[in-house]
Tab-separated table of C-alpha atoms and ligand atoms in Angstrom:
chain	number	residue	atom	x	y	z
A	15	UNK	CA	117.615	124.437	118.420
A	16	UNK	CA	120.024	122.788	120.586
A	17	UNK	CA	123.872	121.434	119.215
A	18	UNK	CA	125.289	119.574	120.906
A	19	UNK	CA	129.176	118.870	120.266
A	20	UNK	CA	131.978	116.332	121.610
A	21	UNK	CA	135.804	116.310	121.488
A	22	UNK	CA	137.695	113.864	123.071
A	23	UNK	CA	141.535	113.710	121.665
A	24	UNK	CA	143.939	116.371	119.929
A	25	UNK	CA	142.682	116.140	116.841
A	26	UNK	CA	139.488	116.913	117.408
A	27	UNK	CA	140.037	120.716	118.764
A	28	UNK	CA	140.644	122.451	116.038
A	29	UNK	CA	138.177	120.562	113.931
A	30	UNK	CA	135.568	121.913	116.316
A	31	UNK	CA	136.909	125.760	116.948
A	32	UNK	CA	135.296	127.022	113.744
A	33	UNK	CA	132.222	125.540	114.120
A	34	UNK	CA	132.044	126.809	117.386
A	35	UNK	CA	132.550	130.224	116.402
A	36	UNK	CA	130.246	129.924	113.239
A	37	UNK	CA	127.534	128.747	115.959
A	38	UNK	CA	128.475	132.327	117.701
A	39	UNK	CA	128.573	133.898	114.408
A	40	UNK	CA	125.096	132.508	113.244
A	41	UNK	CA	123.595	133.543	116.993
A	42	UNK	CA	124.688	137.218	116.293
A	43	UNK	CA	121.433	138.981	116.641
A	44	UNK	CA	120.016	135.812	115.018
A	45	UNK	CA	116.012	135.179	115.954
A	46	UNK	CA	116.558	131.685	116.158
A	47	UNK	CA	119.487	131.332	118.440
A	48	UNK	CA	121.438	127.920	118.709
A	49	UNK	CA	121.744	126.519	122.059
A	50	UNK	CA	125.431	125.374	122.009
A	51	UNK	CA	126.898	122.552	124.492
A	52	UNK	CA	130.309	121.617	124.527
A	53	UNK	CA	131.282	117.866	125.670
A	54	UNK	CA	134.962	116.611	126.257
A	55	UNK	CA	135.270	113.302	127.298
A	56	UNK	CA	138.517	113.782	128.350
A	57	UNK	CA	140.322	110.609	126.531
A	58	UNK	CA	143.337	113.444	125.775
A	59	UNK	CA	143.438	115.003	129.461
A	60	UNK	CA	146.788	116.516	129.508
A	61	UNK	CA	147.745	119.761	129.079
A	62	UNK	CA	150.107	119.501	126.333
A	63	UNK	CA	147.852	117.169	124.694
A	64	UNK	CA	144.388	119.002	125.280
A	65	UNK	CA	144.400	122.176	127.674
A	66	UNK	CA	147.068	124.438	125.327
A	67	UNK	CA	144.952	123.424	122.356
A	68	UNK	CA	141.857	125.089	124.092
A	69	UNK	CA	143.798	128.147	125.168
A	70	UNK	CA	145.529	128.281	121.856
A	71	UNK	CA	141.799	127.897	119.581
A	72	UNK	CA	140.295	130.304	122.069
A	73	UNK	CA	137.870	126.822	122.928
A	74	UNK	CA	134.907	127.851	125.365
A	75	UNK	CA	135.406	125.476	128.817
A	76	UNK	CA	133.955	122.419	127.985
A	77	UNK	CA	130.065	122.516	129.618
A	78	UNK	CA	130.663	118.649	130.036
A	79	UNK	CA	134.136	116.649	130.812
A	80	UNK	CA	133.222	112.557	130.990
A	81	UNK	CA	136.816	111.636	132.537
A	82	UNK	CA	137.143	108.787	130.674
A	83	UNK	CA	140.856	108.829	130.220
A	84	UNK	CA	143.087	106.362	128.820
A	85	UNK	CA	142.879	102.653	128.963
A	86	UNK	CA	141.997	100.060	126.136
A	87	UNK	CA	139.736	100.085	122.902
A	88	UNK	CA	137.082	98.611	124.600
A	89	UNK	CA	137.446	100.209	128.039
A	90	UNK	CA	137.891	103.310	127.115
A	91	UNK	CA	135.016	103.275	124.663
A	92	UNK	CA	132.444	101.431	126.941
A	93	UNK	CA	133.441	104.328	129.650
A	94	UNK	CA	132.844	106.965	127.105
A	95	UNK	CA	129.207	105.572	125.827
A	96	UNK	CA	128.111	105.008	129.531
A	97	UNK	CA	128.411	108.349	130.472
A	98	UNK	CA	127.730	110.120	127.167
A	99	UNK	CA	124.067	108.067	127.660
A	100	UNK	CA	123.556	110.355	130.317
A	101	UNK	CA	124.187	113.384	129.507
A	102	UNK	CA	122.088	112.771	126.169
A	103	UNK	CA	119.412	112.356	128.285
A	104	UNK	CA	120.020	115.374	130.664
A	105	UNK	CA	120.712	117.736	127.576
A	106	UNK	CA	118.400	116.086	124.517
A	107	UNK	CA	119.814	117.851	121.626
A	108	UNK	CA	118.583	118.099	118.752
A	109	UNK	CA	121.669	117.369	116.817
A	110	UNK	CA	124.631	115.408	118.390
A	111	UNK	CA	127.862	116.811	116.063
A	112	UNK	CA	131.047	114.384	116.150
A	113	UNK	CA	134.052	114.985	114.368
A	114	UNK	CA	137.126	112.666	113.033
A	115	UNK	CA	137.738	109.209	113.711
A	116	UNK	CA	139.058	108.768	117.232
A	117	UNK	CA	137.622	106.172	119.659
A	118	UNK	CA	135.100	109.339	121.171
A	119	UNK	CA	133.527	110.352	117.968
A	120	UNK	CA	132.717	106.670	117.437
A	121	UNK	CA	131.271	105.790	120.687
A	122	UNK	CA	129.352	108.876	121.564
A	123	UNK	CA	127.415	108.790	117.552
A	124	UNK	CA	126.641	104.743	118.197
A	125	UNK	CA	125.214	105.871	121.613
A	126	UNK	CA	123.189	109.065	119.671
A	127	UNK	CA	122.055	106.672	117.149
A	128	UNK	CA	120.467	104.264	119.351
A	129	UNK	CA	118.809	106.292	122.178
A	130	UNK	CA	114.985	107.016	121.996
A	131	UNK	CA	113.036	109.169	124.047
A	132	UNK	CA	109.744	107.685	123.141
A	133	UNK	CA	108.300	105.132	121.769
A	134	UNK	CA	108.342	106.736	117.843
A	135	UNK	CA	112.258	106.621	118.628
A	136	UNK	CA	112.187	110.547	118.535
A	137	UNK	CA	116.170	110.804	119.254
A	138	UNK	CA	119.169	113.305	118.332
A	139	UNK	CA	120.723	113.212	115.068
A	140	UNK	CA	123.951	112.573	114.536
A	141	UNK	CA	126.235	114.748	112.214
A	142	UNK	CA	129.409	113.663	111.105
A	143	UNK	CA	132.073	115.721	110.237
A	144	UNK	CA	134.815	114.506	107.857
A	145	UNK	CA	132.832	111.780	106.485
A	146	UNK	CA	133.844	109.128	104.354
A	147	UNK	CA	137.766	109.356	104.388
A	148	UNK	CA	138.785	105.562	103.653
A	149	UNK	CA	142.458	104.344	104.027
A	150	UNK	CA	140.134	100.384	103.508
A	151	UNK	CA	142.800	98.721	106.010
A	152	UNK	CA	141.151	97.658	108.809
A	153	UNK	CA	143.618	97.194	110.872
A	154	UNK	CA	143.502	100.941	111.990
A	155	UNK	CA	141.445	101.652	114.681
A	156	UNK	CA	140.323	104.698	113.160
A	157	UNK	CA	139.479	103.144	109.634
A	158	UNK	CA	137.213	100.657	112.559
A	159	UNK	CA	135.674	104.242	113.821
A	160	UNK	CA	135.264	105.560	110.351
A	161	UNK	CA	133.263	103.173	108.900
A	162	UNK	CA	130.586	102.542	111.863
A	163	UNK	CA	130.355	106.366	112.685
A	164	UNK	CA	129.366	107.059	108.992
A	165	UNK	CA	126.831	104.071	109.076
A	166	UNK	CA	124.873	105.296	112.175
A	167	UNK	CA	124.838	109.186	111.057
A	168	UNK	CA	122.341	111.093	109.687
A	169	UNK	CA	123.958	114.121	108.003
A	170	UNK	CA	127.413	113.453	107.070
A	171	UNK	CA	130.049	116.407	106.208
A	172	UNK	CA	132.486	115.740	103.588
A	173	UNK	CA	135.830	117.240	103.326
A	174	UNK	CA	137.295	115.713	99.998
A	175	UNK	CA	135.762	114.080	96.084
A	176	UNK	CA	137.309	110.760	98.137
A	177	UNK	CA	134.649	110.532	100.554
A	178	UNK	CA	131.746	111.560	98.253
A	179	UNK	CA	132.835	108.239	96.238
A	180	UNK	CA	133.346	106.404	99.553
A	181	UNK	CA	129.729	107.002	100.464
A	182	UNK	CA	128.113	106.594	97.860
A	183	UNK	CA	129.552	102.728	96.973
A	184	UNK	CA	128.602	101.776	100.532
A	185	UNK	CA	124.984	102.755	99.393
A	186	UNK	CA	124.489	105.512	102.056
A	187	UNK	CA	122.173	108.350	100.658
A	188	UNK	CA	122.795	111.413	99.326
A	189	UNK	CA	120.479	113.281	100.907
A	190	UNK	CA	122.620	112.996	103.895
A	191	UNK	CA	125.591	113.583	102.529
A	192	UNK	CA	126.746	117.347	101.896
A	193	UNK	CA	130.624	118.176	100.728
A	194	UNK	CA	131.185	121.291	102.910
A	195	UNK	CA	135.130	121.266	102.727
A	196	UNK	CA	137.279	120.849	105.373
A	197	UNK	CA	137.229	122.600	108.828
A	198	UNK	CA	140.620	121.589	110.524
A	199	UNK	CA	141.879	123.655	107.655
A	200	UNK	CA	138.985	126.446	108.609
A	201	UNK	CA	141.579	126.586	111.656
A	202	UNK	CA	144.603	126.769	109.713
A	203	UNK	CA	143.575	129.303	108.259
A	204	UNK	CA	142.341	131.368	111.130
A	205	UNK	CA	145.475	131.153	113.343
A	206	UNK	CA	148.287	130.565	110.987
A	207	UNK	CA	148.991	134.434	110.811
A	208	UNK	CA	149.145	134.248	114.754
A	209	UNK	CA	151.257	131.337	114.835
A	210	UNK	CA	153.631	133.601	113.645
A	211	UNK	CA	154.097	135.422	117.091
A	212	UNK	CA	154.960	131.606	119.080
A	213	UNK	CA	157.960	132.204	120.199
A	214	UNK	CA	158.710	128.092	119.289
A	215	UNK	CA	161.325	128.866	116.551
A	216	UNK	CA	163.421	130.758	119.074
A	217	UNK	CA	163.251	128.428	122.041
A	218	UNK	CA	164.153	125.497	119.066
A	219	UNK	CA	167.224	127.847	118.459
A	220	UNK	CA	165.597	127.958	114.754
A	221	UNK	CA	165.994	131.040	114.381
A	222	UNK	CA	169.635	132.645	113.012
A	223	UNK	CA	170.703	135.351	114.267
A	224	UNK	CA	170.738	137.395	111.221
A	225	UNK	CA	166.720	136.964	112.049
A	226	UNK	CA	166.259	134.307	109.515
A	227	UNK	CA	165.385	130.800	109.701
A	228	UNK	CA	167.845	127.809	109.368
A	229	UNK	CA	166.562	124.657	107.724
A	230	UNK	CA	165.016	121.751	109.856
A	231	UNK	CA	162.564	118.754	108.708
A	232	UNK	CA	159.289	118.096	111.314
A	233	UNK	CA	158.934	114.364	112.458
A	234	UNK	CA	155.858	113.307	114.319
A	235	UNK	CA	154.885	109.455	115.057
A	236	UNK	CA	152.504	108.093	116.822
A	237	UNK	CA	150.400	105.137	114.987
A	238	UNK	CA	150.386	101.911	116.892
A	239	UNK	CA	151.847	100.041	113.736
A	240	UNK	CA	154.510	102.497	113.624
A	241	UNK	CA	155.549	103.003	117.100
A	242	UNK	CA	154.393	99.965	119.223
A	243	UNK	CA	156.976	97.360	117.634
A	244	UNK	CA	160.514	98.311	118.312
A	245	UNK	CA	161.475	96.809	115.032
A	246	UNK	CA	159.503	99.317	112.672
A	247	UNK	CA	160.413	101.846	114.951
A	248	UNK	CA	163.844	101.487	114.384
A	249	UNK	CA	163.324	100.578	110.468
A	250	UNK	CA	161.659	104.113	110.187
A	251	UNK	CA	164.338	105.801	112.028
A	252	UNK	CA	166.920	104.155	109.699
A	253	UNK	CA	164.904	105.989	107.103
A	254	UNK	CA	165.788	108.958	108.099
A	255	UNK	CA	169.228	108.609	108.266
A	256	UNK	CA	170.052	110.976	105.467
A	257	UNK	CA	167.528	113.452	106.246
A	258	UNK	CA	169.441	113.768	109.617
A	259	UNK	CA	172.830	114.651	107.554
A	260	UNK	CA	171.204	117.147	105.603
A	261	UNK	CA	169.444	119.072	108.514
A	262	UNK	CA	168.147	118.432	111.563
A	263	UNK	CA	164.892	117.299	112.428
A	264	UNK	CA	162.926	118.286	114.802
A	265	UNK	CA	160.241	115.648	116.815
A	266	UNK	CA	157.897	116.348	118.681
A	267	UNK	CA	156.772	113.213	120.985
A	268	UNK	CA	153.266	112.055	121.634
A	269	UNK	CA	153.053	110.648	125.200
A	270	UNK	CA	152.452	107.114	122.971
A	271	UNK	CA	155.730	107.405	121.491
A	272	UNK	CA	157.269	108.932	124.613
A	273	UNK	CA	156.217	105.297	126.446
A	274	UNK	CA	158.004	103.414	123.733
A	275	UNK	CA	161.201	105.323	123.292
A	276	UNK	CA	162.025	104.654	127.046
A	277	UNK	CA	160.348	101.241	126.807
A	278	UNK	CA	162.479	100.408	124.157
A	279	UNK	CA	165.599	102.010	125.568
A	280	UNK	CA	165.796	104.668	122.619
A	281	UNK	CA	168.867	106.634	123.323
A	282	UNK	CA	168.523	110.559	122.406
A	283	UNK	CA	170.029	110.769	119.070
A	284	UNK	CA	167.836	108.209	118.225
A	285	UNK	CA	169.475	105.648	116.607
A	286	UNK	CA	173.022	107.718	115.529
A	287	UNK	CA	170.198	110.432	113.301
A	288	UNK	CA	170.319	113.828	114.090
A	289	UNK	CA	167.093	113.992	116.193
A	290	UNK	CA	165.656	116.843	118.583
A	291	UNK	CA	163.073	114.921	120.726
A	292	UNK	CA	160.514	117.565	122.488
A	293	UNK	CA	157.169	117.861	124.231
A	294	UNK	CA	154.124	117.678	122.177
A	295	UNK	CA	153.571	121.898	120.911
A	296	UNK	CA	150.599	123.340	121.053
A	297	UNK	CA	148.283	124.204	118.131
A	298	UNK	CA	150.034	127.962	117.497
A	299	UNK	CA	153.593	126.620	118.365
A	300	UNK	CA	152.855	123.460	115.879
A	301	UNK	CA	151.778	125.265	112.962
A	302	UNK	CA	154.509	127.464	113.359
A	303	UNK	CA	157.115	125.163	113.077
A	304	UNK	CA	155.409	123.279	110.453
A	305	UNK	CA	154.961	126.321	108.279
A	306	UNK	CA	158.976	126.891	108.003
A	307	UNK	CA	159.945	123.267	107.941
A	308	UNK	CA	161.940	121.752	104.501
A	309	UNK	CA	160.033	119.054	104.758
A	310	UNK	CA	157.501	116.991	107.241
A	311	UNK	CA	157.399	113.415	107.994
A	312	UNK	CA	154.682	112.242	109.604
A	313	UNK	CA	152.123	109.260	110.487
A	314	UNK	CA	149.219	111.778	111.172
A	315	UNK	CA	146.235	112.014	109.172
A	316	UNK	CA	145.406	115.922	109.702
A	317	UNK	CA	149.083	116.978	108.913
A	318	UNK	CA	149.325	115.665	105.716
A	319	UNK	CA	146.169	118.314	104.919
A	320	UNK	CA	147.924	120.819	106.811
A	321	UNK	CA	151.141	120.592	104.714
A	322	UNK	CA	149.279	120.073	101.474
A	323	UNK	CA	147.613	123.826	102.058
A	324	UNK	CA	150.778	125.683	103.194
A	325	UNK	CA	152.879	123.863	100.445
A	326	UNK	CA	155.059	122.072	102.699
A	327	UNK	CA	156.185	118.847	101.604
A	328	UNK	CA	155.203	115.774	103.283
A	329	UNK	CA	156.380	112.165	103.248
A	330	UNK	CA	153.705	109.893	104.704
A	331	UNK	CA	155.383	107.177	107.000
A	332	UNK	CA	152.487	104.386	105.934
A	333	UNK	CA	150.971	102.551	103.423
A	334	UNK	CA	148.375	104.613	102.692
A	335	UNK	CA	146.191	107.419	103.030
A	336	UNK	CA	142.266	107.979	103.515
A	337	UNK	CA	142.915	111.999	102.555
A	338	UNK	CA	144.022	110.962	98.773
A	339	UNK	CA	143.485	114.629	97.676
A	340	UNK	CA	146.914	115.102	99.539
A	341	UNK	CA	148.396	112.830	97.105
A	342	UNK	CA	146.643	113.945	93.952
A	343	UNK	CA	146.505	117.744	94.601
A	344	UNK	CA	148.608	118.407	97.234
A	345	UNK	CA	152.478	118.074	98.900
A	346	UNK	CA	151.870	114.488	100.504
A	347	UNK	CA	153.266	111.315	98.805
A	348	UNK	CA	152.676	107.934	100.824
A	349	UNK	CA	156.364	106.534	101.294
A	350	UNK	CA	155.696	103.263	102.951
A	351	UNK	CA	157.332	101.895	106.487
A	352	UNK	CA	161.091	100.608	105.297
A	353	UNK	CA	163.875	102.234	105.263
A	354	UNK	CA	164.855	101.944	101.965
A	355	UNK	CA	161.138	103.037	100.716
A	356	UNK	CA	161.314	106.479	103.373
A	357	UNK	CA	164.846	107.183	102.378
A	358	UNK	CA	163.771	107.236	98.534
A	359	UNK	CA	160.326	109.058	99.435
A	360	UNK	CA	162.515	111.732	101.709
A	361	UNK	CA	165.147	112.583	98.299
A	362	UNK	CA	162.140	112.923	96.025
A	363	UNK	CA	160.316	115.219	98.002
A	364	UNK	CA	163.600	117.325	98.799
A	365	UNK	CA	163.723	117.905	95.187
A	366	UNK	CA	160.268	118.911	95.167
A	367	UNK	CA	159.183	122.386	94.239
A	368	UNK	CA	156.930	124.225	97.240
A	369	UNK	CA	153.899	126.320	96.149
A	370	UNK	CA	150.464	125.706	98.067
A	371	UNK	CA	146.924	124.142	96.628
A	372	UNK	CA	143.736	124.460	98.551
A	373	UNK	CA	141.797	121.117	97.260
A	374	UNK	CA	138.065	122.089	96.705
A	375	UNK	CA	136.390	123.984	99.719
A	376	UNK	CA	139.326	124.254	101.887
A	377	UNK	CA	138.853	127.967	101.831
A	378	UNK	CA	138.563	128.490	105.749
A	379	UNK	CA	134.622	128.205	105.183
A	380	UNK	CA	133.027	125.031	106.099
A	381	UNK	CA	132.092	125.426	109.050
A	382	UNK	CA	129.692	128.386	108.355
A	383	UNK	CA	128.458	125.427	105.164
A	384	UNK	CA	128.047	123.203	108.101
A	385	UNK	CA	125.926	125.125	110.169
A	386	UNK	CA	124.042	126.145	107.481
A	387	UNK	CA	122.945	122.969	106.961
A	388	UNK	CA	122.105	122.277	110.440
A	389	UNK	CA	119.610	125.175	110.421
A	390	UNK	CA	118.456	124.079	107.417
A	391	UNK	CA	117.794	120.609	108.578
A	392	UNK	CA	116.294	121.457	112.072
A	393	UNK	CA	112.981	121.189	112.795
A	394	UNK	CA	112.772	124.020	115.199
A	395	UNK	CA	111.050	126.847	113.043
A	396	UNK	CA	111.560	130.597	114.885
A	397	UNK	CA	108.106	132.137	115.901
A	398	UNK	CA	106.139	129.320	114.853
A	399	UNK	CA	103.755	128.372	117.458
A	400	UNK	CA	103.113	124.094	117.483
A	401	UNK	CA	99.570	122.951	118.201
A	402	UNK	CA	99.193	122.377	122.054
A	403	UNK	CA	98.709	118.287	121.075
A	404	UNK	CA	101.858	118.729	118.921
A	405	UNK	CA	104.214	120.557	121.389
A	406	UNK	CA	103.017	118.233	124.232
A	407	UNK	CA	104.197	115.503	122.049
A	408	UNK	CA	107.375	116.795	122.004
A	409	UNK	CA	109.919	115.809	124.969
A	410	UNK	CA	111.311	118.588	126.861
B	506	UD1	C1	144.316	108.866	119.535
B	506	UD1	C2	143.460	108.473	118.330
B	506	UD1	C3	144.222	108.727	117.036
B	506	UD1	C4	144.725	110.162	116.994
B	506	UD1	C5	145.558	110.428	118.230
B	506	UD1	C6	146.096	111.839	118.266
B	506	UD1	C7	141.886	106.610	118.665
B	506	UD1	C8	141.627	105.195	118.345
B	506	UD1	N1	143.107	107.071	118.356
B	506	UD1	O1	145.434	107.990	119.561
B	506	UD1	O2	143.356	108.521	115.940
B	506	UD1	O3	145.486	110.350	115.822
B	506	UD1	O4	144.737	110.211	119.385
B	506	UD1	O5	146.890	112.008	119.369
B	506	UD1	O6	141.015	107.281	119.165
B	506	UD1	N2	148.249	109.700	126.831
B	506	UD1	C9	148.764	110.627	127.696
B	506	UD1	N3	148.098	111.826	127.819
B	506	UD1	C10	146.964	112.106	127.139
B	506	UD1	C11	146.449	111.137	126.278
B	506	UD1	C12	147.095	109.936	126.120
B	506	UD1	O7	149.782	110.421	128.323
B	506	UD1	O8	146.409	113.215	127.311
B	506	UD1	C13	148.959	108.418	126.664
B	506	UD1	C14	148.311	107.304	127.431
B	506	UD1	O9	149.283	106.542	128.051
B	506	UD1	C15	147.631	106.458	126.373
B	506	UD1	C16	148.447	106.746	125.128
B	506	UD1	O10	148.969	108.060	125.295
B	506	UD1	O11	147.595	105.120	126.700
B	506	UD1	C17	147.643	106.685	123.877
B	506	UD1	O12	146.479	107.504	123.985
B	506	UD1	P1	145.078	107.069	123.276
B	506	UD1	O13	144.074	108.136	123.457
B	506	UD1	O14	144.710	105.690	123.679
B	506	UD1	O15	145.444	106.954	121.759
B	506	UD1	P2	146.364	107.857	120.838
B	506	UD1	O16	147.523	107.035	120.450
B	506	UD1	O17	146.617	109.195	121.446
């Protein structure tokens, strides 16, 4: 049985890691082996962006980097499918695994989906992971990528209840559909006892020198709507006036963001708020400054799952979420983009009380459930010897 697996921007790596190393764990003196191939097709190339999360998630070399880099929606993904064609037909896997929502995970399961290597349209099967997730706005690109990847797979991986629901009113089957949990948190939970050795707190001057930890909020932005029209950008930033009396806030800058800021003509305190603008962190040096922050504001999807299981609370700069769990079981609550709304949103969630919930399955095991099912599902049976007619049938 071949896997084979693509990542293409940040946060993809550490959605991948575990199953990666449940692949290694299931191949452990296992008689029926998986033949694992890693692709990256390089739309994050940097290495703040991509090569510190592979150090950092102890991520094998990819076996296959596309290139593709960055460029527009349709560029980038027409670059990514015309190579990905290729190496589908180099490698024919027998399952194609994509994960999240970015502009790779789209293009390379539409490409899986509509090969065939014969005329019975014998091709790879896709497997989604993190099915389902709705935010219904259409005007993300990701919601765009959601929707399409989940209509062209054939086993889809759900994280949370949400995406069961999702599914099932768009009328796609259950029999493809299997609620495994969530694996980003699979690598939270791996690392976040190492993240304590980054040294990030100190360089941050975070630390006191008593040994303990003064108190700091986490900012990250990088969603189009939020950070591609000067005028939200600054509306947000008004936001967190307050937030920037009380302590300060640390932000680390996605090269996006970066572009605007000087674009704009952002000057470093950002607007008069009491701002620390880094580099992007790595995964270890991330988590570790999440895990100590008061509070986290962000416009990421993953982080408001992150926060929610290490009971950190987290004000959601949009105007909604497709992870509602985060809102219903969790530390998130969606503020909205104006000032006024993330100023409230910031004082509530201040007066919050911490304490962590794992939603359903996000108890560091879904990859292993994952892989389970991809054994399960394969047709490739261990010592089972096909008919010559059969096995000649079968492409190589
Ligand atoms: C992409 C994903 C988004 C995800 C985000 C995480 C899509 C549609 N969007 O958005 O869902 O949350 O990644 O970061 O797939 N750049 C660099 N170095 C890099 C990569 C990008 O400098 O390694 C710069 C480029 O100038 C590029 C810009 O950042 O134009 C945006 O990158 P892009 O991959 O187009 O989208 P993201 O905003 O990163």
């Amino acid at each position: 049985m071949k896997v084979l697996t693509v990542v293409g921007a940040r946060p993809n790596f550490m959605k991948v890691a575990p199953i990666i190393a449940a692949i290694n764990r299931h191949n452990d003196g296992a008689d029926d082996a998986i033949r694992h191939v890693l692709v990256h097709t390089g739309q994050h190339y940097d290495a703040a962006m991509s090569g510190a999360f592979f150090k950092d998630l102890q991520l094998p070399t990819p076996d296959v980097w596309l290139g593709v880099g960055s460029a527009s929606h349709a560029v980038q993904t027409a670059e990514i499918m015309k190579s990905f064609e290729c190496v589908l037909a180099a490698e024919r896997p027998e399952f194609v695994v994509v994960v999240g929502d970015v502009n790779s995970t789209m293009a390379c399961a539409v490409v899986t989906a509509k090969v065939a290597w014969d005329c019975a349209g014998t091709r790879p099967r896709v497997a989604h992971v993190e099915a389902g997730l709705r935010s219904f706005d259409r005007s993300m690109p990701e919601e765009v990528n959601r929707v399409i990847t989940d209509h062209v797979s054939d086993l889809l991986f759900v994280t949370e209840e949400s995406g069961l629901r999702n599914l099932q009113n768009e009328g796609i089957p259950s029999d493809r559909i299997h609620f495994v949990g969530n694996t980003m948190i699979d690598s939270l939970l791996a690392f976040k006892e190492k993240a304590d050795a980054s040294p990030a707190l100190e360089r941050l001057g975070l630390r006191t020198r008593a040994g303990g930890i003064s108190e700091y909020a986490l900012l990250t932005l990088h969603r189009p709507s939020n950070v591609d029209d000067p005028d939200a950008f600054l509306n947000i930033l008004a936001g967190l006036n307050d937030l920037g009396h009380e302590c300060p806030i640390v932000f680390p800058v996605h090269p996006r963001t970066q572009q605007r800021i000087k674009e704009f003509g952002l000057r470093p305190e950002m607007n008069g708020t009491r701002i620390a603008l880094i580099d992007p962190l790595g995964y270890l040096d991330f988590v570790a400054v999440m895990k100590h922050a008061r509070l986290v504001v962000t416009d990421s999807g993953g982080i408001q799952e992150e926060t929610t299981c290490l009971g950190i609370p987290c004000v959601t700069v949009r105007d909604n979420t497709e992870r509602p769990v985060t809102v219903e079981h969790g530390t998130n609550t969606i503020a909205g983009t104006t000032a006024p709304q993330i100023r409230a949103a910031v004082r509530r969630q201040l007066q919050r009380p911490g304490g962590a919930v794992a939603p359903e399955k996000w108890d560091g095991h879904a990859a292993i459930r994952i892989v389970e099912v991809l054994v399960r599902a394969s047709s490739f049976r261990p010592g089972v010897t096909l008919d010559a007619s059969v096995a000649e049938a079968i492409p190589a």
